[in-house]
Amino acid sequence: MKTSGEEGAVLLPETVLSNAEIADRLASLAQLLSVQKENPYRVKAYQRAAATIRTLSESIDQLVRDGSDLTEYAGIGQAISSAIREIVLTGTLGKLEKLRSQASPELASISDHPRLDPRRVLRIYKKLGISSIQALRERLENGDIEEKLGIRMAQHVRQGITPTHGMLLYRADELRVATEGFLIDKCGVRRAEVVGDYRRRVEVIDELVFLIETNDLPSVISKLERYGGRTPMLSCSKDTALFALPSGVLLRIQVASKENWGMALVSFTGSKAHFKKLTTVAGNLKTLKSNGPFPTESALYRKFALSFIEPELREGLDEVERAAQGTLPVLVSAKDIRGELHAHSTSSDGIHSIEQMAVAARERGYEYIGITDHSQSLKLARGVSVEDLLKQIRLIDKLNKRIQGVRILKSAEVDILADGSLDYPDEVLRELDYTVCSIHSRFGFGKTQQTERILHAMDNRYFNILGHATGRLLLKRPGYEIDMDRVIAHAKQNGCFFEINSSPDRLDLSAENARAAAMAGVGIAVSTDAHHTRELELVRYGMDQARRAGLEKPSVLNCLPWKTLARLFRR
Ligand SMILES: [Zn+2]
Ligand SMILES: [Zn+2]
């Protein structure tokens, strides 16, 4: 006879699934559903849940065995929660197995790599006359995919079939919080601080690095191996270890002592080039160490008569020399921002009305917000006709009388057409406070033609800011080719400006290009391209990029009051 405690007990599989394995099954399901033209919202929901699970430090398998309520996690509703339970309790997912059994062998094997877009891979198969993942891998390595189907396709395949891969900075932000919490609460380290690319705010993170203070590295390692159910360790030595996190990003932990924490921060935050430059001033590593210990970074910099170098600048450019001369830039910061210059509303493809966007800007303490809906040719994004734009201008005049505390600027994101002309006639552009002009088509033009197209557009006296200058989408597609030096010189000559588009998958201008533009004396807007009131927050990623470019407050357009800006925009 069973005791009451065993009543209803289910026989559970012995293997514990890692979060990565559970997430993979959900993502495979999403992948196969998408081929079947399933409701895209449902497909997205499975993909989002998979992404959430990959960053969690708790073991989902364990949570299910403990009977926890999974719907408390963001993005996991009833249906997905029961799918996860089924995966953990039976080791499979009926719906997924059924779809796999109905799929062609090619498609079924693609579904073992849930990050691949099956429709794109099938297109590659057809074009190259292949039919297996193995052949796909070979054609990627020998450059066939890039040559015959473009760099964007090659990048997609590489992301899809390599086990470790980069992550956008804004997603790494969530991962950092989860990992840091795990190190402190579950691994019992006395202190954990993030360093490396993440601390320098690099836009794509491949490896998340933490300094930790502990006397028991082996115990920390064995706990980390249970992160998210299971996290394989790739290598270790006496004071460091490397893991492959379920999200595909590498995690490195590096032991440092309290007495020499500052020295470790300096060693592990800067790029290699930075550290090399530092040793030319402070002596080699041995000399550096013999001058220590340095409990803080400031103590180290002081010892070698350097001013404090902000982490974002530690790339090995000119920051060490300037720190020695005391001429480092005073970097722009979030508190300097006075307004937003690139935002969409329901007039084109935004989610919120002009009034809602304005109120949200005011709540952030902004003095102004420019409404830059898409222009008439961009039909995909519900571009605004001339007639509707004129109506919108009159509406904004009315709103400005009614809404206090924030000024709505009349603007548009004007398409730069193939021949370099702007997508509204001059007599309409004249009615706007300023323009953001962008390329949304014909990415395939050669470098010269694409450059001439932009230069020609800049010759229009109503051209003010070049939107997302290179069109890149991080981890998805490289930008179109342009001669940045020529574009910067032309902007300078014509009184035009650039933006750093803060959308985490754009961050365009790159830090390197933004630095070049600012050095040439061309002002830069740090804009969000918000399509939702919540997206105004993304400005912090644009600011990270601006700081990496060494920008100071005077070169950032939206740190200026509108009166000054209005003068700059009149050409
Ligand atoms: Zn755009
Ligand atoms: Zn836009």
Coordinates of C-alpha atoms and ligand atoms in Angstrom, one line a residue:
M1 CA 0.0 0.0 0.0
K2 CA 1.1 3.5 -0.8
T3 CA 1.6 6.0 1.9
S4 CA -0.4 9.2 1.5
G5 CA 2.7 11.1 0.6
E6 CA 3.2 9.0 -2.5
E7 CA -0.4 9.4 -3.6
G8 CA -0.5 10.7 -7.2
A9 CA 3.3 10.8 -7.4
V10 CA 4.4 10.7 -11.1
L11 CA 7.4 8.7 -12.2
L12 CA 9.8 11.5 -13.3
P13 CA 12.5 11.1 -15.9
E14 CA 15.9 10.8 -14.3
T15 CA 17.7 13.1 -16.7
V16 CA 17.5 16.7 -15.6
L17 CA 17.1 19.0 -18.7
S18 CA 19.1 22.2 -18.8
N19 CA 17.3 25.5 -19.6
A20 CA 19.0 25.5 -22.9
E21 CA 17.5 22.1 -23.9
I22 CA 14.0 23.2 -22.8
A23 CA 14.4 26.5 -24.7
D24 CA 15.6 24.7 -27.8
R25 CA 12.5 22.5 -27.9
L26 CA 10.2 25.6 -27.6
A27 CA 12.2 27.4 -30.3
S28 CA 12.1 24.3 -32.6
L29 CA 8.3 24.3 -32.1
A30 CA 8.2 28.0 -33.0
Q31 CA 10.3 27.3 -36.0
L32 CA 8.1 24.6 -37.4
L33 CA 4.9 26.5 -36.6
S34 CA 6.3 29.5 -38.6
V35 CA 6.7 27.3 -41.7
Q36 CA 3.1 26.3 -41.3
K37 CA 2.1 30.0 -41.4
E38 CA 0.9 29.8 -37.8
N39 CA -0.3 33.1 -36.3
P40 CA 2.9 35.1 -36.0
Y41 CA 2.0 36.3 -32.5
R42 CA 2.0 32.7 -31.3
V43 CA 5.3 31.9 -33.0
K44 CA 6.8 35.1 -31.3
A45 CA 5.4 34.0 -28.0
Y46 CA 7.2 30.7 -28.1
Q47 CA 10.4 32.4 -29.2
R48 CA 10.2 35.0 -26.5
A49 CA 9.6 32.3 -23.8
A50 CA 12.6 30.4 -25.1
A51 CA 14.8 33.6 -24.9
T52 CA 13.5 34.2 -21.3
I53 CA 14.3 30.7 -20.2
R54 CA 17.9 30.9 -21.6
T55 CA 18.8 33.8 -19.4
L56 CA 17.2 32.4 -16.2
S57 CA 19.7 31.2 -13.5
E58 CA 17.1 28.9 -11.8
S59 CA 16.7 25.4 -13.2
I60 CA 13.3 25.3 -15.0
D61 CA 13.4 21.5 -14.7
Q62 CA 13.7 21.8 -10.9
L63 CA 11.0 24.4 -10.8
V64 CA 8.6 22.0 -12.6
R65 CA 9.5 19.1 -10.3
D66 CA 8.9 21.4 -7.3
G67 CA 5.5 22.3 -8.7
S68 CA 6.3 26.0 -9.0
D69 CA 4.1 28.3 -11.0
L70 CA 6.0 29.1 -14.2
T71 CA 3.5 31.8 -15.3
E72 CA 5.1 34.1 -12.8
Y73 CA 7.9 34.6 -15.3
A74 CA 7.6 37.2 -17.9
G75 CA 6.5 35.8 -21.3
I76 CA 5.3 32.5 -19.9
G77 CA 1.6 32.1 -20.1
Q78 CA -0.7 29.1 -19.4
A79 CA -0.1 27.3 -22.8
I80 CA 3.6 27.7 -22.7
S81 CA 3.8 26.7 -19.1
S82 CA 2.0 23.4 -19.8
A83 CA 4.3 22.8 -22.8
I84 CA 7.3 23.2 -20.5
R85 CA 5.8 20.8 -17.9
E86 CA 5.2 18.3 -20.7
I87 CA 8.9 18.6 -21.8
V88 CA 10.2 18.1 -18.3
L89 CA 7.8 15.4 -17.2
T90 CA 7.9 13.3 -20.4
G91 CA 11.2 14.3 -22.0
T92 CA 9.4 15.2 -25.2
L93 CA 6.7 17.6 -26.6
G94 CA 3.9 15.8 -28.4
K95 CA 3.1 18.7 -30.6
L96 CA 6.7 19.2 -31.7
E97 CA 7.2 15.4 -32.4
K98 CA 4.1 15.4 -34.5
L99 CA 5.2 18.4 -36.6
R100 CA 8.6 16.8 -37.0
S101 CA 7.2 13.5 -38.2
Q102 CA 5.0 15.4 -40.7
A103 CA 7.9 17.5 -42.0
S104 CA 10.3 16.6 -44.8
P105 CA 13.6 15.1 -43.7
E106 CA 15.4 18.4 -44.6
L107 CA 13.0 20.4 -42.5
A108 CA 13.1 18.0 -39.6
S109 CA 16.9 18.2 -39.5
I110 CA 16.8 22.0 -39.7
S111 CA 14.6 21.9 -36.6
D112 CA 17.6 20.6 -34.6
H113 CA 19.0 24.1 -35.0
P114 CA 16.2 26.3 -33.7
R115 CA 17.9 29.6 -34.4
L116 CA 17.8 28.9 -38.1
D117 CA 15.0 30.4 -40.2
P118 CA 13.8 27.3 -42.1
R119 CA 12.5 29.2 -45.0
R120 CA 15.8 30.9 -45.6
V121 CA 17.7 27.7 -45.2
L122 CA 15.5 25.9 -47.7
R123 CA 16.2 28.7 -50.1
I124 CA 19.9 28.1 -49.6
Y125 CA 19.5 24.4 -50.1
K126 CA 17.7 25.0 -53.4
K127 CA 20.2 27.5 -54.7
L128 CA 23.2 25.4 -53.8
G129 CA 21.7 22.1 -54.6
I130 CA 22.3 20.7 -51.1
S131 CA 20.0 19.1 -48.5
S132 CA 21.8 18.7 -45.1
I133 CA 23.1 20.7 -42.2
Q134 CA 26.5 19.1 -42.8
A135 CA 26.6 20.5 -46.4
L136 CA 25.3 23.8 -45.1
R137 CA 28.2 24.0 -42.7
E138 CA 30.7 23.2 -45.4
R139 CA 29.3 25.8 -47.8
L140 CA 29.4 28.3 -45.0
E141 CA 33.1 27.6 -44.3
N142 CA 34.2 27.7 -47.9
G143 CA 32.5 31.0 -48.5
D144 CA 29.8 29.7 -51.0
I145 CA 26.9 31.0 -49.0
E146 CA 28.3 34.5 -48.7
E147 CA 29.3 34.6 -52.3
K148 CA 26.1 33.3 -53.8
L149 CA 23.5 34.5 -51.3
G150 CA 25.1 37.5 -49.6
I151 CA 26.7 38.3 -46.3
R152 CA 23.4 38.7 -44.5
M153 CA 22.5 35.1 -45.2
A154 CA 26.0 33.8 -44.3
Q155 CA 25.7 35.7 -41.0
H156 CA 22.3 34.1 -40.3
V157 CA 23.6 30.6 -40.9
R158 CA 26.7 31.2 -38.7
Q159 CA 24.5 32.5 -35.9
G160 CA 22.3 29.5 -36.3
I161 CA 24.7 26.6 -36.3
T162 CA 27.5 27.8 -34.0
P163 CA 27.0 26.8 -30.4
T164 CA 28.4 30.1 -28.9
H165 CA 27.4 33.4 -30.3
G166 CA 27.1 37.1 -29.6
M167 CA 24.3 38.8 -27.8
L168 CA 23.0 42.4 -28.1
L169 CA 24.1 44.6 -25.2
Y170 CA 20.5 45.3 -24.0
R171 CA 19.8 41.5 -23.7
A172 CA 23.2 41.1 -22.0
D173 CA 22.0 43.6 -19.4
E174 CA 19.3 41.1 -18.2
L175 CA 21.8 38.3 -18.3
R176 CA 24.3 40.3 -16.2
V177 CA 21.7 40.9 -13.5
A178 CA 20.8 37.2 -13.4
T179 CA 24.4 36.0 -13.4
E180 CA 25.6 38.5 -10.8
G181 CA 22.7 37.5 -8.5
F182 CA 23.5 33.9 -8.9
L183 CA 27.2 34.4 -8.1
I184 CA 26.4 36.3 -4.9
D185 CA 23.3 34.5 -3.7
K186 CA 24.0 30.9 -4.8
C187 CA 27.8 30.7 -5.2
G188 CA 28.5 32.6 -2.0
V189 CA 31.2 34.9 -3.5
R190 CA 31.9 37.9 -1.4
R191 CA 31.9 40.3 -4.3
A192 CA 31.2 40.1 -8.0
E193 CA 31.8 42.9 -10.5
V194 CA 31.3 42.8 -14.2
V195 CA 34.3 43.8 -16.4
G196 CA 35.4 43.2 -20.0
D197 CA 33.4 44.3 -23.1
Y198 CA 30.2 44.6 -21.1
R199 CA 31.7 47.2 -18.8
R200 CA 33.0 49.1 -21.8
R201 CA 29.4 48.9 -23.2
V202 CA 30.4 47.2 -26.5
E203 CA 27.3 46.7 -28.6
V204 CA 27.5 42.9 -29.0
I205 CA 28.7 40.7 -26.2
D206 CA 30.4 37.4 -26.8
E207 CA 31.9 36.8 -23.4
L208 CA 30.6 38.1 -20.0
V209 CA 33.5 38.5 -17.5
F210 CA 33.1 38.8 -13.8
L211 CA 35.8 39.5 -11.2
I212 CA 34.9 37.5 -8.1
E213 CA 36.3 37.5 -4.5
T214 CA 36.3 34.0 -3.1
N215 CA 38.5 31.5 -1.2
D216 CA 36.8 28.5 -2.8
L217 CA 36.9 28.6 -6.6
P218 CA 36.1 24.8 -6.9
S219 CA 32.9 25.3 -5.0
V220 CA 31.9 28.3 -7.2
I221 CA 32.7 26.2 -10.3
S222 CA 30.5 23.3 -9.2
K223 CA 27.6 25.6 -8.4
L224 CA 28.0 27.5 -11.7
E225 CA 27.8 24.1 -13.5
R226 CA 24.2 23.9 -12.3
Y227 CA 23.3 27.4 -13.6
G228 CA 20.1 27.2 -15.5
G229 CA 19.9 23.4 -14.9
R230 CA 23.3 22.7 -16.5
T231 CA 26.1 24.9 -17.8
P232 CA 29.1 23.2 -19.2
M233 CA 32.6 24.4 -18.1
L234 CA 35.0 24.7 -21.0
S235 CA 38.2 25.3 -19.2
C236 CA 39.7 26.4 -15.9
S237 CA 43.0 27.2 -14.1
K238 CA 43.8 28.2 -10.6
D239 CA 42.1 31.6 -10.7
T240 CA 39.8 31.6 -13.7
A241 CA 37.1 29.4 -15.4
L242 CA 35.2 29.6 -18.6
F243 CA 31.6 28.4 -19.1
A244 CA 29.1 28.2 -22.1
L245 CA 25.9 29.8 -20.8
P246 CA 22.5 28.4 -22.0
S247 CA 22.1 31.7 -24.0
G248 CA 25.2 30.9 -26.1
V249 CA 27.3 33.6 -24.5
L250 CA 30.5 32.6 -22.7
L251 CA 30.9 33.4 -19.0
R252 CA 34.3 33.9 -17.5
I253 CA 35.0 34.2 -13.8
Q254 CA 38.2 35.6 -12.6
V255 CA 39.3 35.5 -9.0
A256 CA 40.7 38.8 -7.6
S257 CA 41.7 39.8 -4.1
K258 CA 40.2 42.6 -2.1
E259 CA 43.6 44.3 -1.7
N260 CA 44.3 44.3 -5.5
W261 CA 40.7 44.7 -6.8
G262 CA 41.5 48.0 -8.5
M263 CA 44.4 46.4 -10.4
A264 CA 42.2 43.5 -11.5
L265 CA 39.4 46.0 -12.6
V266 CA 42.0 47.8 -14.8
S267 CA 43.5 44.6 -16.2
F268 CA 40.2 43.0 -17.2
T269 CA 38.1 46.0 -18.3
G270 CA 40.3 47.5 -21.0
S271 CA 40.8 46.0 -24.4
K272 CA 44.2 44.4 -25.0
A273 CA 45.3 47.5 -26.9
H274 CA 44.4 49.7 -24.0
F275 CA 46.4 47.6 -21.5
K276 CA 49.4 47.7 -23.8
K277 CA 49.3 51.5 -23.9
L278 CA 48.9 51.6 -20.2
T279 CA 52.1 49.6 -19.7
T280 CA 54.1 52.1 -21.7
V281 CA 53.2 54.7 -19.0
A282 CA 53.1 52.5 -15.9
G283 CA 55.7 49.9 -16.8
N284 CA 55.1 46.2 -17.6
L285 CA 52.8 44.0 -15.6
K286 CA 55.6 43.1 -13.1
T287 CA 56.4 46.8 -12.4
L288 CA 52.7 47.5 -12.2
K289 CA 52.3 44.7 -9.6
S290 CA 55.3 45.7 -7.6
N291 CA 53.9 49.2 -7.2
G292 CA 50.7 47.8 -5.8
P293 CA 48.5 46.6 -4.3
F294 CA 45.7 48.8 -5.7
P295 CA 42.4 48.3 -3.9
T296 CA 40.7 50.8 -6.3
E297 CA 41.2 51.9 -9.9
S298 CA 41.6 55.5 -8.8
A299 CA 44.6 54.5 -6.6
L300 CA 46.3 52.9 -9.6
Y301 CA 45.7 55.9 -11.9
R302 CA 46.8 58.3 -9.2
K303 CA 50.1 56.4 -8.6
F304 CA 51.0 56.8 -12.3
A305 CA 49.8 60.4 -12.5
L306 CA 46.9 59.6 -14.9
S307 CA 43.4 61.0 -14.6
F308 CA 40.6 58.5 -14.2
I309 CA 39.8 56.8 -17.6
E310 CA 36.1 56.0 -18.0
P311 CA 35.6 52.3 -18.9
E312 CA 33.9 53.2 -22.2
L313 CA 37.2 54.9 -23.4
R314 CA 39.5 52.0 -22.6
E315 CA 40.0 50.9 -26.2
G316 CA 43.7 51.8 -26.7
L317 CA 43.1 54.9 -28.9
D318 CA 44.5 58.1 -27.4
E319 CA 43.0 57.8 -23.9
V320 CA 46.2 56.9 -22.1
E321 CA 48.1 59.8 -23.5
R322 CA 45.2 62.2 -22.8
A323 CA 45.0 60.8 -19.2
A324 CA 48.7 61.6 -18.8
Q325 CA 48.2 65.1 -20.2
G326 CA 45.0 65.7 -18.2
T327 CA 43.0 66.3 -21.4
L328 CA 40.5 63.5 -21.4
P329 CA 37.0 64.5 -22.7
V330 CA 34.3 65.2 -20.1
L331 CA 31.9 62.5 -21.5
V332 CA 28.3 63.4 -22.1
S333 CA 25.9 61.7 -19.7
A334 CA 22.2 60.9 -19.5
K335 CA 21.4 63.9 -17.3
D336 CA 22.5 66.2 -20.1
I337 CA 19.7 65.2 -22.5
R338 CA 17.1 67.8 -23.1
G339 CA 15.0 66.2 -25.8
E340 CA 14.3 63.6 -28.4
L341 CA 14.7 64.2 -32.1
H342 CA 13.6 60.9 -33.8
A343 CA 10.2 59.4 -32.7
H344 CA 7.3 57.9 -34.6
S345 CA 3.5 58.1 -33.9
T346 CA 0.4 56.3 -35.0
S347 CA 0.5 58.6 -38.1
S348 CA 3.0 56.1 -39.5
D349 CA 4.1 52.9 -37.9
G350 CA 4.3 54.0 -34.2
I351 CA 2.1 52.5 -31.5
H352 CA 1.2 55.8 -29.6
S353 CA -0.4 59.1 -30.7
I354 CA 1.6 62.3 -31.0
E355 CA 0.0 63.5 -27.7
Q356 CA 1.0 60.3 -25.9
M357 CA 4.6 60.5 -27.1
A358 CA 4.7 64.2 -26.0
V359 CA 3.4 63.4 -22.6
A360 CA 5.9 60.5 -22.2
A361 CA 8.8 62.9 -23.2
R362 CA 7.6 65.4 -20.6
E363 CA 7.6 62.7 -18.0
R364 CA 11.2 62.1 -18.7
G365 CA 11.9 65.8 -18.1
Y366 CA 12.4 66.6 -21.8
E367 CA 11.9 70.1 -23.2
Y368 CA 11.0 68.9 -26.7
I369 CA 10.2 65.9 -28.8
G370 CA 10.4 65.8 -32.6
I371 CA 7.7 63.7 -34.3
T372 CA 9.4 62.1 -37.3
D373 CA 6.9 59.8 -39.1
H374 CA 7.8 58.1 -42.3
S375 CA 7.4 59.9 -45.6
Q376 CA 5.0 59.1 -48.4
S377 CA 7.1 56.5 -50.4
L378 CA 7.6 54.2 -47.5
K379 CA 4.3 52.3 -47.9
L380 CA 5.4 49.4 -45.8
A381 CA 5.6 51.7 -42.8
R382 CA 2.4 53.6 -43.6
G383 CA 4.3 56.6 -44.9
V384 CA 2.4 60.0 -44.5
S385 CA 1.0 61.7 -47.7
V386 CA 1.7 65.4 -48.3
E387 CA -1.9 66.2 -47.4
D388 CA -1.8 64.3 -44.1
L389 CA 1.6 65.8 -43.2
L390 CA 0.1 69.3 -43.6
K391 CA -2.8 68.3 -41.4
Q392 CA -0.3 66.9 -38.9
I393 CA 1.5 70.2 -38.8
R394 CA -1.7 72.1 -38.0
L395 CA -2.5 69.4 -35.3
I396 CA 0.9 69.9 -33.7
D397 CA 0.3 73.7 -33.6
K398 CA -2.9 73.0 -31.7
L399 CA -1.4 70.5 -29.4
N400 CA 1.5 72.8 -28.5
K401 CA -1.1 75.4 -27.3
R402 CA -2.9 72.8 -25.2
I403 CA 0.0 70.7 -23.8
Q404 CA 2.2 72.6 -21.3
G405 CA 5.8 71.8 -20.4
V406 CA 7.0 70.2 -23.6
R407 CA 7.3 71.4 -27.1
I408 CA 6.4 69.1 -30.0
L409 CA 8.6 69.7 -33.0
K410 CA 7.2 69.3 -36.5
S411 CA 9.4 66.9 -38.4
A412 CA 9.5 63.8 -40.6
E413 CA 11.8 60.9 -41.3
V414 CA 12.1 61.7 -45.0
D415 CA 13.2 58.9 -47.3
I416 CA 16.3 59.6 -49.4
L417 CA 15.1 58.3 -52.8
A418 CA 17.3 56.2 -55.1
D419 CA 18.5 59.3 -57.0
G420 CA 19.2 61.2 -53.8
S421 CA 16.2 63.5 -53.9
L422 CA 14.0 63.8 -50.8
D423 CA 10.6 62.3 -50.5
Y424 CA 8.6 65.6 -50.1
P425 CA 8.7 68.7 -52.2
D426 CA 10.6 71.7 -50.8
E427 CA 7.5 73.7 -50.2
V428 CA 6.3 71.0 -47.7
L429 CA 9.8 70.5 -46.1
R430 CA 9.9 74.2 -45.5
E431 CA 7.0 73.9 -43.1
L432 CA 8.9 71.5 -40.8
D433 CA 11.1 72.5 -37.9
Y434 CA 13.8 70.2 -39.1
T435 CA 14.2 66.8 -40.9
V436 CA 15.7 63.4 -40.3
C437 CA 16.6 61.9 -43.7
S438 CA 17.2 58.2 -44.1
I439 CA 17.8 55.4 -46.5
H440 CA 15.2 52.6 -46.4
S441 CA 15.6 51.1 -49.9
R442 CA 18.2 50.0 -52.5
F443 CA 20.8 48.8 -49.9
G444 CA 22.5 47.0 -52.8
F445 CA 24.0 50.1 -54.5
G446 CA 27.7 50.1 -54.9
K447 CA 29.8 52.2 -52.5
T448 CA 30.2 55.2 -54.9
Q449 CA 26.6 55.3 -56.0
Q450 CA 25.3 55.0 -52.4
T451 CA 27.7 57.7 -51.3
E452 CA 26.7 60.1 -54.1
R453 CA 23.1 59.4 -53.3
I454 CA 23.6 60.7 -49.7
L455 CA 25.8 63.6 -50.8
H456 CA 23.2 64.7 -53.3
A457 CA 20.5 64.5 -50.6
M458 CA 22.6 66.7 -48.3
D459 CA 22.7 69.4 -51.0
N460 CA 19.0 70.0 -50.3
R461 CA 18.8 72.9 -47.9
Y462 CA 16.1 71.2 -45.9
F463 CA 18.2 68.2 -45.1
N464 CA 19.3 68.3 -41.4
I465 CA 20.1 64.9 -39.7
L466 CA 21.2 61.8 -41.5
G467 CA 19.2 58.9 -39.9
H468 CA 20.9 55.6 -39.1
A469 CA 23.7 56.4 -41.5
T470 CA 24.8 52.9 -42.5
G471 CA 21.6 50.9 -42.1
R472 CA 23.3 48.1 -40.2
L473 CA 21.3 45.6 -38.1
L474 CA 23.6 44.1 -35.5
L475 CA 23.8 40.3 -35.8
K476 CA 21.5 40.4 -38.8
R477 CA 22.9 42.4 -41.6
P478 CA 25.9 44.7 -42.2
G479 CA 25.2 48.2 -43.4
Y480 CA 25.2 49.3 -47.0
E481 CA 28.5 50.5 -48.2
I482 CA 29.3 54.2 -48.0
D483 CA 32.5 56.3 -48.0
M484 CA 32.1 57.7 -44.5
D485 CA 35.0 60.2 -44.8
R486 CA 33.3 61.8 -47.8
V487 CA 29.9 61.8 -46.1
I488 CA 31.3 63.4 -43.0
A489 CA 33.2 66.1 -45.0
H490 CA 30.1 66.9 -47.0
A491 CA 28.0 67.1 -43.8
K492 CA 30.5 69.5 -42.3
Q493 CA 30.5 71.7 -45.5
N494 CA 26.7 71.8 -45.8
G495 CA 25.8 72.2 -42.1
C496 CA 24.2 68.7 -41.8
F497 CA 24.3 66.4 -38.8
F498 CA 24.3 62.7 -37.9
E499 CA 22.4 60.6 -35.4
I500 CA 23.4 57.8 -33.2
N501 CA 20.3 55.6 -33.5
S502 CA 19.8 54.1 -30.0
S503 CA 17.8 51.1 -31.2
P504 CA 19.9 48.2 -29.6
D505 CA 20.1 46.3 -32.9
R506 CA 21.2 49.4 -34.8
L507 CA 23.5 51.6 -32.7
D508 CA 24.3 53.4 -35.9
L509 CA 26.6 55.5 -36.1
S510 CA 29.1 53.1 -34.6
A511 CA 31.4 54.5 -31.9
E512 CA 34.2 54.7 -34.5
N513 CA 32.1 56.6 -37.0
A514 CA 30.6 58.9 -34.3
R515 CA 34.2 59.7 -33.1
A516 CA 35.2 60.6 -36.7
A517 CA 32.2 62.8 -37.2
A518 CA 32.7 64.7 -33.9
M519 CA 36.4 65.1 -34.6
A520 CA 35.4 66.8 -37.9
G521 CA 33.2 69.1 -35.9
V522 CA 29.8 67.6 -37.0
G523 CA 27.1 67.5 -34.3
I524 CA 25.3 64.3 -33.5
A525 CA 21.8 63.6 -32.2
V526 CA 21.5 60.7 -29.8
S527 CA 18.0 59.6 -30.9
T528 CA 15.9 56.5 -30.0
D529 CA 13.7 56.1 -33.2
A530 CA 11.0 55.2 -30.6
H531 CA 7.9 53.5 -32.0
H532 CA 6.4 53.2 -28.5
T533 CA 6.5 55.5 -25.4
R534 CA 8.5 52.9 -23.6
E535 CA 11.3 53.0 -26.3
L536 CA 12.2 56.5 -25.3
E537 CA 14.2 54.8 -22.5
L538 CA 16.5 53.2 -25.1
V539 CA 18.4 56.5 -25.3
R540 CA 20.8 55.0 -22.7
Y541 CA 22.2 52.6 -25.3
G542 CA 22.8 55.5 -27.6
M543 CA 24.5 57.4 -24.8
D544 CA 26.7 54.3 -24.2
Q545 CA 27.8 54.6 -27.8
A546 CA 28.2 58.3 -27.6
R547 CA 30.5 57.9 -24.6
R548 CA 32.5 55.2 -26.3
A549 CA 33.0 57.7 -29.1
G550 CA 34.3 60.2 -26.6
L551 CA 31.5 62.7 -27.2
E552 CA 31.2 65.7 -24.9
K553 CA 27.9 67.5 -24.2
P554 CA 28.5 70.4 -26.8
S555 CA 28.7 68.0 -29.7
V556 CA 25.4 66.2 -28.9
L557 CA 22.5 68.1 -30.5
N558 CA 19.7 67.0 -28.1
C559 CA 21.7 68.4 -25.2
L560 CA 21.0 71.8 -26.6
P561 CA 18.0 74.0 -25.9
W562 CA 15.5 74.1 -28.8
K563 CA 16.3 77.8 -29.5
T564 CA 19.9 77.0 -30.2
L565 CA 19.0 73.9 -32.2
A566 CA 16.5 75.9 -34.3
R567 CA 19.3 78.2 -35.4
L568 CA 21.6 75.3 -36.3
F569 CA 18.9 73.7 -38.4
R570 CA 18.3 76.8 -40.5
R571 CA 20.6 76.5 -43.5
Ligands
ZN1 ZN 14.4 54.7 -40.4
ZN2 ZN 12.6 56.0 -37.7

